[in-house]
Amino acid sequence: MGNWIANDIIAFFISLFLSGIIIPQILLIAFRKKLFDNIDERKIHKGVVPRLGGIAFFPSILFSFALVVGFSLKLNGWEVAGIYFESVVPFYFMICAVLLMFLVGIADDLIGVRYMAKFAVQIVASILIVFSGVYIDNFFGFLWIHDIYNWIGWIVTAFMVVYVVNAINLIDGIDGLASGLSTVAFVFYAIIFFFGEKYSYSMLAAAGAGTLLPFFYYNVFGQADKQKKIFMGDTGALTTGMLLIFCGIGMLHLGEEPVTLDYNPVILGISPLIIPLFDVVRVYIHRVVRHHNPFLPDKSHIHHKLLALGLNQRVALIIIMLWSMFFIVINMLLSQYINPTLIILADLAIWIGVNFGLTRAIQHREAKLGKTLFE
């Protein structure tokens, strides 16, 4: 077990190092070539900021993961080959799916891609994930259902891939939010996979966390006037979303490992993604009710509500990240005793209640200030 802990730590620090080197170079190139995020009425930031930070993500994760696996096989040979072999096929398909997201993200960040074209590529990527064999084949009591037909699992998996990828993309609205929530999720997945003896998945998640930390620093603490601030753009959001849903579905394949005997796999997989998943549904309904295009961006996300109350971005970030951690810990503990359906319904009730309270508070503040703060 000690060697596997070392592998996780090494993968984490290699990706941390690479991302920390690549991001400043992206900043340098972006400012020389004037590749900036467009400022409009929907944007919160001031000044010119490149949105190409996500270009560092996939290369850093892939390099660190491949390097650690390569050295592990070189030094330990057949002692560890069997452990890696079980994840070879799923990981090859996953790499293809993430590469598609990476490429369409770069195209969108540089020249713009229609949302229907991005949606089509996401569907292709979701099919690749299904082909990988890492698909949902058991609900583990969610909706009081357990084993399901393969074809149903394929459809549900494809839907969840597209759902999560877009949820991560849409939650990326204030500094550090998407990367912060994703880092928390990756750390959680790395720990659970490790104790579930899925060491390849654990290293992948550890590498994901290591890659996001340098970006988080530049995104949250970097100053635009000093050319040190950067956004992840669609490249980072789509890539991160694909890796997260791959890990999330992987949780359902822990089987009868010790870590899943006490905790429900569905809860382990979905809890780190609760806030982005709930938020995208609320935003979609919000846009449809107001006769807006549900696929076009606006300022109706949970972080926009917190900003409308007068909170600054960092306070809003801290609140949402703590909220995510609350869902993870509480859901995990409750899953030992309560059906996952009831847990998700309780989460949804909390989400609706908090949003209702925020809406009332915003309306009160709007009446007091005599202007519209949230639409």
CSV table of C-alpha atoms in Angstrom, one decimal:
chain,number,residue,atom,x,y,z
A,1,MET,CA,0.0,0.0,0.0
A,2,GLY,CA,2.9,2.3,0.7
A,3,ASN,CA,4.0,2.2,-2.9
A,4,TRP,CA,0.6,3.2,-4.1
A,5,ILE,CA,0.5,6.1,-1.7
A,6,ALA,CA,3.8,7.2,-3.1
A,7,ASN,CA,2.5,6.9,-6.7
A,8,ASP,CA,-0.5,9.2,-5.8
A,9,ILE,CA,1.8,11.8,-4.2
A,10,ILE,CA,4.3,11.7,-7.1
A,11,ALA,CA,1.5,12.0,-9.7
A,12,PHE,CA,0.0,14.9,-7.7
A,13,PHE,CA,3.3,16.8,-7.5
A,14,ILE,CA,4.4,16.2,-11.1
A,15,SER,CA,1.1,17.6,-12.4
A,16,LEU,CA,1.3,20.4,-9.9
A,17,PHE,CA,4.8,21.2,-11.2
A,18,LEU,CA,3.9,21.0,-14.9
A,19,SER,CA,0.8,23.1,-14.5
A,20,GLY,CA,2.7,25.7,-12.6
A,21,ILE,CA,5.2,25.9,-15.4
A,22,ILE,CA,2.8,25.8,-18.3
A,23,ILE,CA,0.3,28.4,-17.1
A,24,PRO,CA,2.8,31.3,-16.9
A,25,GLN,CA,3.9,30.5,-20.5
A,26,ILE,CA,0.3,30.5,-21.6
A,27,LEU,CA,-0.1,33.9,-20.0
A,28,LEU,CA,3.0,35.2,-21.8
A,29,ILE,CA,1.8,33.9,-25.2
A,30,ALA,CA,-1.8,35.1,-24.7
A,31,PHE,CA,-0.7,38.7,-23.9
A,32,ARG,CA,1.8,38.8,-26.8
A,33,LYS,CA,-0.9,37.5,-29.2
A,34,LYS,CA,-3.7,39.5,-27.6
A,35,LEU,CA,-5.8,36.4,-26.9
A,36,PHE,CA,-8.2,37.7,-24.2
A,37,ASP,CA,-11.7,37.0,-22.9
A,38,ASN,CA,-14.3,39.3,-24.3
A,39,ILE,CA,-15.9,41.7,-21.8
A,40,ASP,CA,-19.7,42.1,-21.9
A,41,GLU,CA,-22.6,42.9,-19.6
A,42,ARG,CA,-22.6,39.2,-18.4
A,43,LYS,CA,-19.0,39.2,-17.3
A,44,ILE,CA,-18.0,40.1,-13.8
A,45,HIS,CA,-14.2,40.6,-14.3
A,46,LYS,CA,-12.6,43.9,-15.2
A,47,GLY,CA,-9.6,44.3,-17.5
A,48,VAL,CA,-8.2,41.9,-20.1
A,49,VAL,CA,-7.8,38.3,-19.0
A,50,PRO,CA,-6.8,35.3,-21.1
A,51,ARG,CA,-9.1,32.3,-21.1
A,52,LEU,CA,-6.7,29.7,-22.2
A,53,GLY,CA,-5.6,28.3,-18.8
A,54,GLY,CA,-7.4,25.0,-19.5
A,55,ILE,CA,-4.7,24.2,-22.2
A,56,ALA,CA,-2.4,23.2,-19.3
A,57,PHE,CA,-4.8,20.7,-17.8
A,58,PHE,CA,-4.9,17.6,-20.0
A,59,PRO,CA,-1.2,17.6,-20.9
A,60,SER,CA,-0.2,17.9,-17.3
A,61,ILE,CA,-2.6,15.1,-16.1
A,62,LEU,CA,-1.7,12.8,-19.0
A,63,PHE,CA,2.1,13.2,-18.6
A,64,SER,CA,2.1,12.8,-14.9
A,65,PHE,CA,-0.2,9.7,-15.0
A,66,ALA,CA,1.7,8.1,-17.8
A,67,LEU,CA,5.1,8.8,-16.3
A,68,VAL,CA,4.2,7.3,-12.9
A,69,VAL,CA,2.6,4.2,-14.5
A,70,GLY,CA,5.6,3.7,-16.7
A,71,PHE,CA,8.1,3.9,-13.9
A,72,SER,CA,5.9,1.7,-11.7
A,73,LEU,CA,5.8,-1.0,-14.4
A,74,LYS,CA,9.5,-0.6,-15.1
A,75,LEU,CA,10.5,-1.0,-11.5
A,76,ASN,CA,7.9,-3.5,-10.3
A,77,GLY,CA,7.0,-5.4,-13.5
A,78,TRP,CA,4.4,-8.1,-13.2
A,79,GLU,CA,3.8,-7.4,-9.6
A,80,VAL,CA,1.7,-4.4,-10.5
A,81,ALA,CA,0.9,-5.1,-14.1
A,82,GLY,CA,-2.4,-6.9,-13.3
A,83,ILE,CA,-3.6,-3.9,-11.3
A,84,TYR,CA,-2.9,-1.6,-14.2
A,85,PHE,CA,-4.2,-4.0,-16.9
A,86,GLU,CA,-7.8,-3.9,-15.6
A,87,SER,CA,-7.9,-0.1,-16.3
A,88,VAL,CA,-6.1,-0.2,-19.7
A,89,VAL,CA,-9.1,-0.3,-22.0
A,90,PRO,CA,-11.3,2.1,-20.0
A,91,PHE,CA,-8.4,4.6,-19.8
A,92,TYR,CA,-7.7,4.5,-23.5
A,93,PHE,CA,-11.3,5.3,-24.3
A,94,MET,CA,-11.3,7.9,-21.6
A,95,ILE,CA,-8.2,9.6,-23.1
A,96,CYS,CA,-9.9,9.7,-26.5
A,97,ALA,CA,-13.1,11.3,-25.0
A,98,VAL,CA,-11.1,13.9,-23.0
A,99,LEU,CA,-9.0,14.7,-26.1
A,100,LEU,CA,-12.2,15.5,-28.0
A,101,MET,CA,-13.3,17.8,-25.2
A,102,PHE,CA,-9.8,19.4,-25.1
A,103,LEU,CA,-9.8,20.1,-28.9
A,104,VAL,CA,-13.3,21.5,-29.1
A,105,GLY,CA,-12.6,23.6,-26.0
A,106,ILE,CA,-9.5,25.1,-27.6
A,107,ALA,CA,-11.5,25.8,-30.8
A,108,ASP,CA,-14.2,27.5,-28.8
A,109,ASP,CA,-11.8,29.6,-26.7
A,110,LEU,CA,-9.9,30.8,-29.8
A,111,ILE,CA,-12.5,31.3,-32.5
A,112,GLY,CA,-15.9,30.2,-30.9
A,113,VAL,CA,-17.9,27.1,-31.6
A,114,ARG,CA,-21.7,26.9,-31.8
A,115,TYR,CA,-23.3,25.2,-28.8
A,116,MET,CA,-25.0,22.6,-31.0
A,117,ALA,CA,-21.6,21.6,-32.4
A,118,LYS,CA,-20.2,21.3,-28.9
A,119,PHE,CA,-23.2,19.3,-27.9
A,120,ALA,CA,-22.6,16.9,-30.8
A,121,VAL,CA,-19.0,16.3,-29.8
A,122,GLN,CA,-20.0,15.7,-26.2
A,123,ILE,CA,-22.4,13.0,-27.4
A,124,VAL,CA,-19.6,11.3,-29.3
A,125,ALA,CA,-17.3,11.6,-26.2
A,126,SER,CA,-20.1,10.1,-24.1
A,127,ILE,CA,-20.4,7.1,-26.5
A,128,LEU,CA,-16.6,6.5,-26.1
A,129,ILE,CA,-17.1,6.4,-22.3
A,130,VAL,CA,-19.8,3.8,-22.7
A,131,PHE,CA,-17.6,1.8,-25.0
A,132,SER,CA,-14.9,1.9,-22.3
A,133,GLY,CA,-16.9,-0.3,-20.1
A,134,VAL,CA,-17.1,2.3,-17.4
A,135,TYR,CA,-20.9,2.8,-17.6
A,136,ILE,CA,-23.7,2.8,-15.1
A,137,ASP,CA,-25.0,-0.8,-14.7
A,138,ASN,CA,-26.4,-0.6,-11.2
A,139,PHE,CA,-28.3,2.2,-9.3
A,140,PHE,CA,-27.4,0.7,-5.9
A,141,GLY,CA,-30.9,1.5,-4.5
A,142,PHE,CA,-31.3,4.9,-6.1
A,143,LEU,CA,-35.0,5.2,-7.0
A,144,TRP,CA,-35.1,1.8,-5.2
A,145,ILE,CA,-33.5,0.2,-8.3
A,146,HIS,CA,-30.4,-2.0,-8.3
A,147,ASP,CA,-29.3,-3.9,-11.4
A,148,ILE,CA,-30.4,-2.4,-14.7
A,149,TYR,CA,-30.4,-3.6,-18.4
A,150,ASN,CA,-27.2,-2.8,-20.2
A,151,TRP,CA,-28.9,-0.7,-22.8
A,152,ILE,CA,-30.6,1.4,-20.1
A,153,GLY,CA,-27.2,1.9,-18.5
A,154,TRP,CA,-25.7,3.0,-21.8
A,155,ILE,CA,-28.3,5.7,-22.2
A,156,VAL,CA,-28.1,6.9,-18.6
A,157,THR,CA,-24.3,7.0,-18.8
A,158,ALA,CA,-24.3,9.1,-22.0
A,159,PHE,CA,-26.8,11.5,-20.5
A,160,MET,CA,-24.8,11.8,-17.3
A,161,VAL,CA,-21.6,12.5,-19.3
A,162,VAL,CA,-23.2,15.4,-21.2
A,163,TYR,CA,-24.9,16.6,-18.1
A,164,VAL,CA,-21.8,16.8,-15.9
A,165,VAL,CA,-19.6,18.2,-18.6
A,166,ASN,CA,-22.0,21.1,-19.2
A,167,ALA,CA,-22.7,21.6,-15.5
A,168,ILE,CA,-18.9,22.1,-14.8
A,169,ASN,CA,-18.8,24.5,-17.8
A,170,LEU,CA,-21.7,26.5,-16.6
A,171,ILE,CA,-20.7,26.8,-13.0
A,172,ASP,CA,-17.5,28.5,-14.1
A,173,GLY,CA,-18.7,32.0,-13.4
A,174,ILE,CA,-16.6,33.5,-10.7
A,175,ASP,CA,-12.9,33.2,-9.9
A,176,GLY,CA,-11.9,29.8,-8.5
A,177,LEU,CA,-15.4,28.3,-8.4
A,178,ALA,CA,-15.2,25.6,-11.1
A,179,SER,CA,-11.5,24.8,-10.2
A,180,GLY,CA,-12.2,24.9,-6.5
A,181,LEU,CA,-15.2,22.6,-6.6
A,182,SER,CA,-13.4,20.3,-9.0
A,183,THR,CA,-10.3,20.1,-6.8
A,184,VAL,CA,-12.4,19.1,-3.8
A,185,ALA,CA,-14.1,16.4,-6.0
A,186,PHE,CA,-10.8,15.1,-7.3
A,187,VAL,CA,-9.3,14.9,-3.8
A,188,PHE,CA,-12.4,13.0,-2.5
A,189,TYR,CA,-12.3,10.6,-5.5
A,190,ALA,CA,-8.6,10.0,-5.0
A,191,ILE,CA,-9.1,9.0,-1.4
A,192,ILE,CA,-12.1,6.8,-2.0
A,193,PHE,CA,-10.4,5.1,-5.0
A,194,PHE,CA,-7.3,4.5,-3.0
A,195,PHE,CA,-9.1,2.8,-0.1
A,196,GLY,CA,-11.2,0.9,-2.7
A,197,GLU,CA,-8.0,-0.4,-4.2
A,198,LYS,CA,-8.6,1.2,-7.6
A,199,TYR,CA,-5.1,2.7,-7.8
A,200,SER,CA,-5.1,3.8,-11.4
A,201,TYR,CA,-8.2,5.9,-10.8
A,202,SER,CA,-6.8,7.2,-7.6
A,203,MET,CA,-3.7,8.4,-9.4
A,204,LEU,CA,-5.8,10.0,-12.2
A,205,ALA,CA,-7.8,12.0,-9.6
A,206,ALA,CA,-4.6,13.0,-7.7
A,207,ALA,CA,-3.1,14.3,-10.9
A,208,GLY,CA,-6.3,16.2,-11.6
A,209,ALA,CA,-6.1,17.9,-8.2
A,210,GLY,CA,-2.5,18.7,-8.6
A,211,THR,CA,-3.1,20.3,-12.0
A,212,LEU,CA,-5.9,22.5,-10.8
A,213,LEU,CA,-4.1,24.0,-7.8
A,214,PRO,CA,-1.7,26.3,-9.8
A,215,PHE,CA,-4.6,27.4,-12.0
A,216,PHE,CA,-6.6,28.2,-8.9
A,217,TYR,CA,-3.9,30.4,-7.6
A,218,TYR,CA,-3.6,32.4,-10.8
A,219,ASN,CA,-7.3,32.6,-11.3
A,220,VAL,CA,-8.2,33.7,-7.8
A,221,PHE,CA,-5.1,35.6,-6.6
A,222,GLY,CA,-3.6,36.7,-9.9
A,223,GLN,CA,-4.0,40.4,-10.8
A,224,ALA,CA,-5.2,41.3,-14.3
A,225,ASP,CA,-3.3,44.7,-14.3
A,226,LYS,CA,0.0,42.7,-13.8
A,227,GLN,CA,-0.9,40.2,-16.5
A,228,LYS,CA,-1.0,37.3,-13.9
A,229,LYS,CA,-4.7,36.4,-14.1
A,230,ILE,CA,-6.1,33.7,-16.3
A,231,PHE,CA,-9.4,31.8,-16.8
A,232,MET,CA,-9.8,28.1,-17.6
A,233,GLY,CA,-12.1,28.7,-20.6
A,234,ASP,CA,-14.1,25.9,-22.2
A,235,THR,CA,-10.9,23.9,-22.7
A,236,GLY,CA,-10.4,23.6,-19.0
A,237,ALA,CA,-14.1,23.2,-18.1
A,238,LEU,CA,-14.9,20.6,-20.7
A,239,THR,CA,-11.7,18.6,-19.9
A,240,THR,CA,-12.3,18.7,-16.2
A,241,GLY,CA,-15.9,17.8,-16.5
A,242,MET,CA,-15.1,14.7,-18.6
A,243,LEU,CA,-12.5,13.5,-16.1
A,244,LEU,CA,-14.9,14.1,-13.2
A,245,ILE,CA,-17.7,12.1,-14.6
A,246,PHE,CA,-15.3,9.3,-15.6
A,247,CYS,CA,-14.2,9.2,-11.9
A,248,GLY,CA,-17.8,9.5,-10.7
A,249,ILE,CA,-19.0,6.6,-12.8
A,250,GLY,CA,-15.9,4.7,-11.8
A,251,MET,CA,-17.2,4.9,-8.2
A,252,LEU,CA,-20.0,2.5,-9.2
A,253,HIS,CA,-17.4,-0.1,-10.2
A,254,LEU,CA,-15.7,-0.4,-6.9
A,255,GLY,CA,-17.8,-3.5,-6.4
A,256,GLU,CA,-17.5,-5.2,-3.0
A,257,GLU,CA,-14.3,-3.5,-2.0
A,258,PRO,CA,-14.2,-2.5,1.8
A,259,VAL,CA,-14.9,1.2,1.1
A,260,THR,CA,-18.3,0.5,-0.5
A,261,LEU,CA,-19.5,-2.0,2.1
A,262,ASP,CA,-20.6,0.9,4.4
A,263,TYR,CA,-21.2,3.7,1.9
A,264,ASN,CA,-23.5,3.8,-1.1
A,265,PRO,CA,-21.5,4.0,-4.4
A,266,VAL,CA,-24.1,6.3,-6.0
A,267,ILE,CA,-23.7,8.8,-3.2
A,268,LEU,CA,-19.9,8.5,-3.3
A,269,GLY,CA,-20.0,9.2,-7.0
A,270,ILE,CA,-22.5,12.0,-7.2
A,271,SER,CA,-22.0,14.0,-3.9
A,272,PRO,CA,-18.9,16.0,-5.1
A,273,LEU,CA,-20.9,17.1,-8.1
A,274,ILE,CA,-24.2,18.0,-6.4
A,275,ILE,CA,-23.9,21.8,-6.6
A,276,PRO,CA,-23.0,22.0,-10.3
A,277,LEU,CA,-25.7,19.4,-11.1
A,278,PHE,CA,-28.4,21.1,-9.1
A,279,ASP,CA,-27.4,24.6,-10.3
A,280,VAL,CA,-27.6,23.8,-14.0
A,281,VAL,CA,-31.2,22.4,-13.6
A,282,ARG,CA,-32.3,25.5,-11.7
A,283,VAL,CA,-30.7,27.8,-14.3
A,284,TYR,CA,-32.3,25.8,-17.2
A,285,ILE,CA,-35.8,26.1,-15.6
A,286,HIS,CA,-35.2,29.8,-14.8
A,287,ARG,CA,-34.3,30.6,-18.4
A,288,VAL,CA,-37.2,28.6,-19.9
A,289,VAL,CA,-39.8,30.2,-17.5
A,290,ARG,CA,-38.5,33.6,-18.6
A,291,HIS,CA,-38.6,32.6,-22.3
A,292,HIS,CA,-34.9,32.8,-22.7
A,293,ASN,CA,-32.7,30.4,-24.7
A,294,PRO,CA,-31.7,27.8,-22.1
A,295,PHE,CA,-28.4,27.1,-23.9
A,296,LEU,CA,-27.2,30.7,-23.9
A,297,PRO,CA,-25.3,32.1,-20.9
A,298,ASP,CA,-26.7,34.7,-18.5
A,299,LYS,CA,-26.3,35.8,-14.9
A,300,SER,CA,-28.7,33.5,-13.1
A,301,HIS,CA,-26.4,31.0,-11.3
A,302,ILE,CA,-26.1,30.5,-7.6
A,303,HIS,CA,-22.9,32.6,-7.5
A,304,HIS,CA,-24.8,35.4,-9.1
A,305,LYS,CA,-27.4,35.3,-6.4
A,306,LEU,CA,-24.7,35.6,-3.7
A,307,LEU,CA,-23.1,38.5,-5.6
A,308,ALA,CA,-26.5,40.2,-5.8
A,309,LEU,CA,-26.6,40.1,-2.0
A,310,GLY,CA,-23.5,42.3,-1.9
A,311,LEU,CA,-20.9,39.6,-1.2
A,312,ASN,CA,-17.6,39.7,-3.1
A,313,GLN,CA,-16.4,36.9,-5.2
A,314,ARG,CA,-14.1,35.3,-2.7
A,315,VAL,CA,-16.7,35.2,0.0
A,316,ALA,CA,-19.2,33.7,-2.5
A,317,LEU,CA,-16.5,31.1,-3.5
A,318,ILE,CA,-15.8,30.1,0.1
A,319,ILE,CA,-19.5,29.7,0.9
A,320,ILE,CA,-20.2,27.5,-2.1
A,321,MET,CA,-17.1,25.4,-1.6
A,322,LEU,CA,-18.0,24.8,2.1
A,323,TRP,CA,-21.5,24.0,1.0
A,324,SER,CA,-20.1,21.3,-1.4
A,325,MET,CA,-18.0,19.8,1.4
A,326,PHE,CA,-21.1,19.7,3.6
A,327,PHE,CA,-23.0,17.7,1.0
A,328,ILE,CA,-20.1,15.3,0.6
A,329,VAL,CA,-19.5,14.6,4.2
A,330,ILE,CA,-23.2,14.5,5.3
A,331,ASN,CA,-24.3,12.4,2.3
A,332,MET,CA,-21.5,9.9,2.8
A,333,LEU,CA,-22.3,9.4,6.5
A,334,LEU,CA,-26.0,9.2,5.9
A,335,SER,CA,-25.6,6.6,3.1
A,336,GLN,CA,-24.7,4.0,5.7
A,337,TYR,CA,-28.3,4.2,7.0
A,338,ILE,CA,-30.6,5.8,4.4
A,339,ASN,CA,-31.7,5.0,0.9
A,340,PRO,CA,-29.8,7.1,-1.6
A,341,THR,CA,-33.0,8.4,-3.1
A,342,LEU,CA,-34.0,9.9,0.2
A,343,ILE,CA,-30.6,11.5,0.6
A,344,ILE,CA,-30.7,13.1,-2.9
A,345,LEU,CA,-34.3,14.3,-2.2
A,346,ALA,CA,-33.1,15.9,1.1
A,347,ASP,CA,-30.2,17.6,-0.7
A,348,LEU,CA,-32.7,18.9,-3.3
A,349,ALA,CA,-35.0,20.2,-0.5
A,350,ILE,CA,-32.0,22.0,1.1
A,351,TRP,CA,-31.0,23.4,-2.3
A,352,ILE,CA,-34.5,24.7,-3.1
A,353,GLY,CA,-34.9,26.1,0.4
A,354,VAL,CA,-31.6,28.0,0.3
A,355,ASN,CA,-32.3,29.3,-3.2
A,356,PHE,CA,-35.8,30.5,-2.1
A,357,GLY,CA,-34.2,32.2,0.9
A,358,LEU,CA,-31.6,33.9,-1.3
A,359,THR,CA,-34.3,35.1,-3.7
A,360,ARG,CA,-36.3,36.6,-0.9
A,361,ALA,CA,-33.2,38.3,0.5
A,362,ILE,CA,-32.3,39.7,-3.0
A,363,GLN,CA,-35.9,41.0,-3.5
A,364,HIS,CA,-35.7,42.7,-0.1
A,365,ARG,CA,-32.3,44.3,-1.0
A,366,GLU,CA,-33.6,45.4,-4.4
A,367,ALA,CA,-36.6,47.1,-2.8
A,368,LYS,CA,-34.3,48.9,-0.4
A,369,LEU,CA,-31.9,50.1,-3.1
A,370,GLY,CA,-34.6,50.7,-5.7
A,371,LYS,CA,-32.8,48.8,-8.5
A,372,THR,CA,-32.7,45.3,-10.0
A,373,LEU,CA,-29.8,43.2,-8.8
A,374,PHE,CA,-30.7,39.7,-10.1
A,375,GLU,CA,-32.6,38.7,-13.2
